[in-house]
Amino acid sequence: MFEIRELTLLSVILRVVTAIILGGAIGLERGMKNRPAGLRTYMLVCIGSCIVMITNQYIFQIYQSGDPTRMAAQVVSGIGFLGAGTIIVTSHNQIRGLTTAAGLWASACVGIAIGIGFYEVALIGGAAIIVVLTLLHIWDKHMRNKSRSIDIYIELEKGISLGEFLRNAREAEITFSSVQLEHESVGRNGSLSFFATVKSKKRGNHLELMKKIRELNGVLFSESL
């Protein structure tokens, strides 16, 4: 059995194949959810990080010079530009893509561990990332649905003031804990738009609460965030 931590042709093949498998496993979950970075992107990030560390180890062993951690540091900081490209701000000021960006960064770290031959950390870390992206996503969604508070975006019809809307909501026994107007709160058609946090009397009552809000006089559009 060859030494898997030594830099040989077989160890290089093993590291690259491991990077493909772990990178693909992490990216599969993102790809199934149709995120900006999916299966191939995660694979490439993990493989690229792995190749960087293999090259770093080769330079250090062959030329007996240089810092064996310098290229790894460049990967960790350099992956930021790719992650930033997956983060977008929607028309309603919602931030999307943070989990994908964090996943890319974590995938790069897994690739670095594989590239230097630290298989134990790579396998444990890769499994942990997959658990966070899959099982904890379900738990997070469950907790959000059970929360008493819900953040919503609302657009009012032309001629309906915020004060009038809040009075109507109070009469319908809907309690707003906070209201924040958009930077350009008045649209071209004269509609007023704002963000608000609503507190429900019961846990997991979001659908019923959103229905009551949509039925209020003057509500042109509303959606939960």
XYZ file of N, CA, C and O in Angstrom, residues 55-167:
452
model
N 0.304 21.395 -5.727
C 1.394 22.188 -6.311
C 2.248 22.817 -5.230
O 3.482 22.856 -5.332
N 1.596 23.325 -4.170
C 2.325 23.925 -3.059
C 3.245 22.907 -2.391
O 4.415 23.189 -2.094
N 2.719 21.692 -2.176
C 3.520 20.638 -1.563
C 4.674 20.221 -2.475
O 5.788 19.978 -2.009
N 4.411 20.181 -3.773
C 5.454 19.818 -4.745
C 6.604 20.828 -4.733
O 7.781 20.452 -4.685
N 6.230 22.109 -4.748
C 7.264 23.161 -4.735
C 8.098 23.082 -3.468
O 9.338 23.190 -3.502
N 7.431 22.873 -2.349
C 8.140 22.842 -1.062
C 9.077 21.632 -0.974
O 10.198 21.739 -0.472
N 8.616 20.467 -1.482
C 9.432 19.257 -1.400
C 10.577 19.255 -2.413
O 11.694 18.847 -2.098
N 10.303 19.728 -3.627
C 11.313 19.666 -4.684
C 12.370 20.747 -4.520
O 13.579 20.482 -4.619
N 11.941 21.968 -4.243
C 12.878 23.086 -4.192
C 13.302 23.452 -2.771
O 14.176 24.309 -2.590
N 12.674 22.798 -1.787
C 13.027 23.034 -0.391
C 12.999 24.521 -0.032
O 13.877 25.022 0.683
N 12.024 25.211 -0.544
C 11.910 26.646 -0.262
C 10.448 27.064 -0.337
O 9.610 26.339 -0.886
N 10.171 28.222 0.193
C 8.809 28.745 0.144
C 8.000 28.357 1.367
O 8.382 27.489 2.157
N 6.880 29.022 1.519
C 5.966 28.773 2.635
C 4.905 27.765 2.190
O 4.148 28.037 1.256
N 4.829 26.601 2.846
C 3.872 25.577 2.412
C 2.404 25.951 2.642
O 1.512 25.223 2.209
N 2.145 27.051 3.312
C 0.765 27.466 3.568
C 0.370 28.718 2.785
O -0.787 29.139 2.849
N 1.314 29.306 2.048
C 1.036 30.580 1.381
C -0.054 30.450 0.321
O -0.971 31.276 0.254
N 0.022 29.426 -0.505
C -0.963 29.271 -1.577
C -2.345 28.943 -1.022
O -3.361 29.351 -1.573
N -2.380 28.229 0.103
C -3.663 27.933 0.742
C -4.339 29.209 1.212
O -5.556 29.374 1.072
N -3.542 30.120 1.757
C -4.091 31.401 2.222
C -4.671 32.191 1.058
O -5.708 32.856 1.200
N -4.037 32.113 -0.100
C -4.538 32.821 -1.274
C -5.854 32.223 -1.763
O -6.736 32.943 -2.254
N -5.999 30.911 -1.643
C -7.247 30.265 -2.042
C -8.386 30.713 -1.134
O -9.469 31.073 -1.593
N -8.144 30.693 0.180
C -9.186 31.048 1.152
C -9.669 32.478 0.941
O -10.864 32.763 0.989
N -8.744 33.393 0.680
C -9.147 34.785 0.470
C -9.658 35.014 -0.954
O -10.592 35.784 -1.172
N -9.064 34.333 -1.923
C -9.427 34.544 -3.323
C -10.774 33.991 -3.710
O -11.396 34.474 -4.662
N -11.271 32.992 -2.969
C -12.571 32.396 -3.306
C -13.693 33.398 -3.065
O -14.819 33.219 -3.555
N -13.388 34.483 -2.364
C -14.406 35.484 -2.052
C -15.041 36.095 -3.286
O -16.240 36.380 -3.293
N -14.254 36.295 -4.359
C -14.813 36.925 -5.561
C -15.868 36.038 -6.196
O -16.871 36.521 -6.745
N -15.672 34.723 -6.118
C -16.639 33.795 -6.692
C -17.900 33.754 -5.838
O -19.020 33.754 -6.357
N -17.708 33.752 -4.523
C -18.853 33.748 -3.624
C -19.673 35.015 -3.754
O -20.909 34.980 -3.726
N -18.985 36.143 -3.923
C -19.692 37.425 -4.053
C -20.583 37.444 -5.298
O -21.630 38.092 -5.312
N -20.166 36.720 -6.326
C -20.953 36.682 -7.555
C -22.254 35.922 -7.416
O -23.158 36.072 -8.244
N -22.389 35.112 -6.355
C -23.625 34.351 -6.153
C -24.608 35.091 -5.248
O -25.749 34.661 -5.095
N -24.161 36.191 -4.636
C -25.020 36.944 -3.721
C -25.730 38.047 -4.500
O -25.086 38.856 -5.162
N -27.023 38.082 -4.420
C -27.804 39.096 -5.118
C -28.790 39.740 -4.144
O -29.158 39.150 -3.124
N -29.187 40.963 -4.453
C -30.215 41.665 -3.690
C -31.425 41.822 -4.602
O -31.326 42.419 -5.674
N -32.557 41.274 -4.190
C -33.753 41.298 -5.019
C -34.375 42.691 -5.036
O -33.954 43.590 -4.322
N -35.410 42.836 -5.856
C -36.095 44.129 -5.957
C -36.751 44.540 -4.649
O -37.038 45.710 -4.429
N -36.969 43.557 -3.772
C -37.571 43.852 -2.477
C -36.522 43.871 -1.366
O -36.853 43.689 -0.192
N -35.252 44.080 -1.771
C -34.138 44.187 -0.826
C -33.901 42.907 -0.030
O -33.364 42.963 1.079
N -34.290 41.778 -0.575
C -33.952 40.508 0.047
C -32.569 40.072 -0.443
O -32.241 40.220 -1.620
N -31.790 39.530 0.473
C -30.450 39.055 0.123
C -30.523 37.560 -0.151
O -30.962 36.785 0.699
N -30.095 37.160 -1.336
C -30.100 35.758 -1.733
C -28.677 35.314 -2.059
O -27.878 36.083 -2.581
N -28.378 34.058 -1.784
C -27.098 33.488 -2.198
C -26.043 33.408 -1.114
O -24.924 32.953 -1.378
N -26.350 33.831 0.116
C -25.344 33.783 1.181
C -24.937 32.346 1.501
O -23.759 32.058 1.703
N -25.920 31.452 1.545
C -25.608 30.045 1.837
C -24.761 29.428 0.730
O -23.817 28.673 1.000
N -25.075 29.762 -0.516
C -24.286 29.259 -1.637
C -22.854 29.773 -1.570
O -21.894 29.020 -1.791
N -22.689 31.059 -1.253
C -21.354 31.646 -1.144
C -20.560 30.986 -0.015
O -19.376 30.659 -0.166
N -21.217 30.768 1.119
C -20.552 30.115 2.250
C -20.189 28.675 1.903
O -19.125 28.169 2.298
N -21.082 28.014 1.146
C -20.805 26.643 0.724
C -19.603 26.556 -0.201
O -18.797 25.621 -0.106
N -19.461 27.522 -1.109
C -18.299 27.553 -2.000
C -17.010 27.727 -1.204
O -16.003 27.067 -1.481
N -17.050 28.619 -0.238
C -15.863 28.850 0.599
C -15.508 27.587 1.381
O -14.338 27.190 1.458
N -16.529 26.932 1.952
C -16.294 25.699 2.708
C -15.786 24.589 1.789
O -14.918 23.793 2.177
N -16.319 24.525 0.568
C -15.865 23.524 -0.392
C -14.393 23.735 -0.747
O -13.638 22.770 -0.920
N -13.982 24.994 -0.856
C -12.573 25.305 -1.124
C -11.698 24.828 0.026
O -10.597 24.291 -0.192
N -12.175 24.999 1.255
C -11.410 24.549 2.425
C -11.273 23.031 2.446
O -10.219 22.493 2.811
N -12.331 22.335 2.031
C -12.272 20.868 1.926
C -11.235 20.473 0.878
O -10.428 19.553 1.081
N -11.228 21.184 -0.248
C -10.249 20.908 -1.294
C -8.819 21.124 -0.824
O -7.911 20.355 -1.180
N -8.595 22.144 -0.014
C -7.260 22.400 0.537
C -6.812 21.239 1.415
O -5.667 20.771 1.325
N -7.732 20.765 2.282
C -7.399 19.634 3.161
C -7.074 18.381 2.357
O -6.130 17.640 2.670
N -7.849 18.132 1.294
C -7.574 16.967 0.440
C -6.230 17.127 -0.255
O -5.433 16.184 -0.333
N -5.985 18.336 -0.759
C -4.765 18.570 -1.522
C -3.497 18.359 -0.731
O -2.465 17.967 -1.293
N -3.547 18.597 0.572
C -2.355 18.399 1.402
C -2.312 16.995 1.999
O -1.378 16.615 2.694
N -3.372 16.193 1.707
C -3.386 14.810 2.179
C -4.009 14.618 3.542
O -3.849 13.563 4.162
N -4.725 15.626 4.040
C -5.372 15.528 5.348
C -6.779 14.974 5.134
O -7.779 15.671 5.291
N -6.864 13.694 4.798
C -8.128 13.083 4.399
C -9.152 13.049 5.526
O -10.364 13.171 5.272
N -8.680 12.856 6.762
C -9.617 12.757 7.882
C -10.473 14.020 8.017
O -11.701 13.958 8.108
N -9.816 15.167 8.020
C -10.531 16.434 8.144
C -11.404 16.684 6.916
O -12.536 17.177 7.029
N -10.891 16.334 5.740
C -11.652 16.548 4.508
C -12.954 15.745 4.526
O -14.025 16.269 4.182
N -12.889 14.479 4.928
C -14.079 13.631 4.947
C -15.069 14.066 6.021
O -16.276 14.161 5.771
N -14.552 14.354 7.216
C -15.433 14.789 8.306
C -16.041 16.155 7.984
O -17.240 16.384 8.157
N -15.193 17.075 7.484
C -15.673 18.406 7.138
C -16.677 18.369 6.000
O -17.699 19.066 6.036
N -16.401 17.560 4.983
C -17.327 17.446 3.859
C -18.669 16.893 4.293
O -19.726 17.385 3.868
N -18.642 15.878 5.151
C -19.894 15.305 5.658
C -20.661 16.333 6.483
O -21.896 16.429 6.384
N -19.941 17.109 7.281
C -20.581 18.138 8.107
C -21.258 19.204 7.232
O -22.371 19.662 7.531
N -20.593 19.596 6.148
C -21.165 20.598 5.242
C -22.444 20.078 4.600
O -23.445 20.791 4.495
N -22.419 18.818 4.176
C -23.606 18.216 3.552
C -24.768 18.167 4.543
O -25.916 18.456 4.200
N -24.464 17.816 5.798
C -25.508 17.774 6.837
C -26.113 19.158 7.052
O -27.333 19.317 7.139
N -25.250 20.175 7.112
C -25.727 21.548 7.322
C -26.617 22.005 6.171
O -27.664 22.630 6.378
N -26.226 21.673 4.937
C -26.976 22.125 3.769
C -28.283 21.361 3.550
O -29.200 21.879 2.914
N -28.381 20.162 4.083
C -29.581 19.347 3.843
C -30.462 19.260 5.085
O -31.545 19.843 5.132
N -29.988 18.552 6.100
C -30.816 18.303 7.277
C -31.126 19.588 8.039
O -32.271 19.811 8.454
N -30.130 20.449 8.232
C -30.365 21.674 8.991
C -31.220 22.662 8.211
O -31.875 23.521 8.809
N -31.225 22.551 6.888
C -32.121 23.395 6.086
C -33.574 23.066 6.417
O -34.419 23.963 6.545
N -33.873 21.786 6.565
C -35.233 21.361 6.909
C -35.602 21.878 8.299
O -36.703 22.384 8.524
N -34.660 21.765 9.244
C -34.906 22.233 10.614
C -35.095 23.746 10.646
O -35.978 24.250 11.348
N -34.275 24.474 9.873
C -34.381 25.931 9.820
C -35.731 26.358 9.251
O -36.370 27.297 9.761
N -36.171 25.677 8.200
C -37.472 25.986 7.604
C -38.603 25.705 8.589
O -39.576 26.469 8.683
N -38.464 24.608 9.323
C -39.477 24.255 10.322
C -39.560 25.320 11.410
O -40.656 25.721 11.826
N -38.402 25.801 11.888
C -38.373 26.813 12.934
C -38.968 28.134 12.445
O -39.664 28.830 13.188
N -38.701 28.493 11.194
C -39.275 29.721 10.642
C -40.803 29.636 10.568
O -41.503 30.602 10.861
N -41.294 28.454 10.168
C -42.740 28.275 10.057
C -43.431 28.282 11.418
O -44.609 28.633 11.521
N -42.697 27.901 12.451
C -43.258 27.861 13.804
C -43.094 29.179 14.554
O -43.611 29.331 15.659
N -42.382 30.114 13.977
C -42.136 31.390 14.651
C -43.424 32.212 14.754
O -44.302 32.137 13.889
N -43.518 33.010 15.799
C -44.669 33.900 15.970
C -44.557 35.132 15.079
O -45.561 35.760 14.751
N -43.337 35.520 14.722
C -43.110 36.728 13.921
C -42.890 36.363 12.464
O -42.312 35.314 12.149
N -43.322 37.235 11.585
C -43.124 37.033 10.151
C -42.821 38.380 9.500
O -43.485 39.377 9.772
N -41.769 38.406 8.678
C -41.400 39.615 7.945
C -42.107 39.616 6.598
O -42.081 38.612 5.873
N -42.718 40.741 6.250
C -43.489 40.813 5.008
C -43.173 42.097 4.246
O -42.682 43.069 4.824
N -43.431 42.042 2.955
C -43.322 43.212 2.075
C -44.725 43.537 1.584
O -45.454 42.657 1.129
N -45.105 44.804 1.676
C -46.473 45.210 1.330
C -46.452 46.414 0.393
O -45.668 47.348 0.591
N -47.299 46.388 -0.604
C -47.536 47.540 -1.469
C -49.003 47.945 -1.340
O -49.895 47.102 -1.416
N -49.231 49.253 -1.136
C -50.585 49.772 -0.984
C -51.033 50.465 -2.261
O -50.220 51.000 -3.007
N -52.322 50.460 -2.491
C -52.884 51.123 -3.659
C -52.715 52.637 -3.553
O -52.541 53.194 -2.458
N -52.776 53.292 -4.694
C -52.662 54.750 -4.734
C -53.796 55.375 -3.916
O -54.952 54.984 -4.033
N -53.434 56.339 -3.077
C -54.430 57.031 -2.268
C -54.623 56.443 -0.888
O -55.282 57.044 -0.043
N -54.029 55.276 -0.628
C -54.126 54.653 0.694
C -52.879 55.015 1.500
O -51.766 54.691 1.100
N -53.068 55.709 2.606
C -51.936 56.120 3.432
C -51.534 55.003 4.383
O -52.311 54.069 4.644
N -50.315 55.105 4.901
C -49.823 54.097 5.843
C -50.665 54.108 7.122
O -50.968 53.051 7.677
N -51.025 55.305 7.577
C -51.836 55.403 8.785
C -53.189 54.724 8.634
O -53.660 54.019 9.542
N -53.817 54.911 7.474
C -55.109 54.279 7.220
C -54.972 52.765 7.193
O -55.819 52.032 7.726
N -53.887 52.274 6.559
C -53.656 50.829 6.505
C -53.466 50.254 7.903
O -54.021 49.200 8.235
N -52.675 50.936 8.738
C -52.419 50.440 10.089
C -53.699 50.426 10.928
O -53.893 49.528 11.748
N -54.563 51.414 10.716
C -55.834 51.421 11.443
C -56.703 50.235 11.022
O -57.321 49.564 11.863
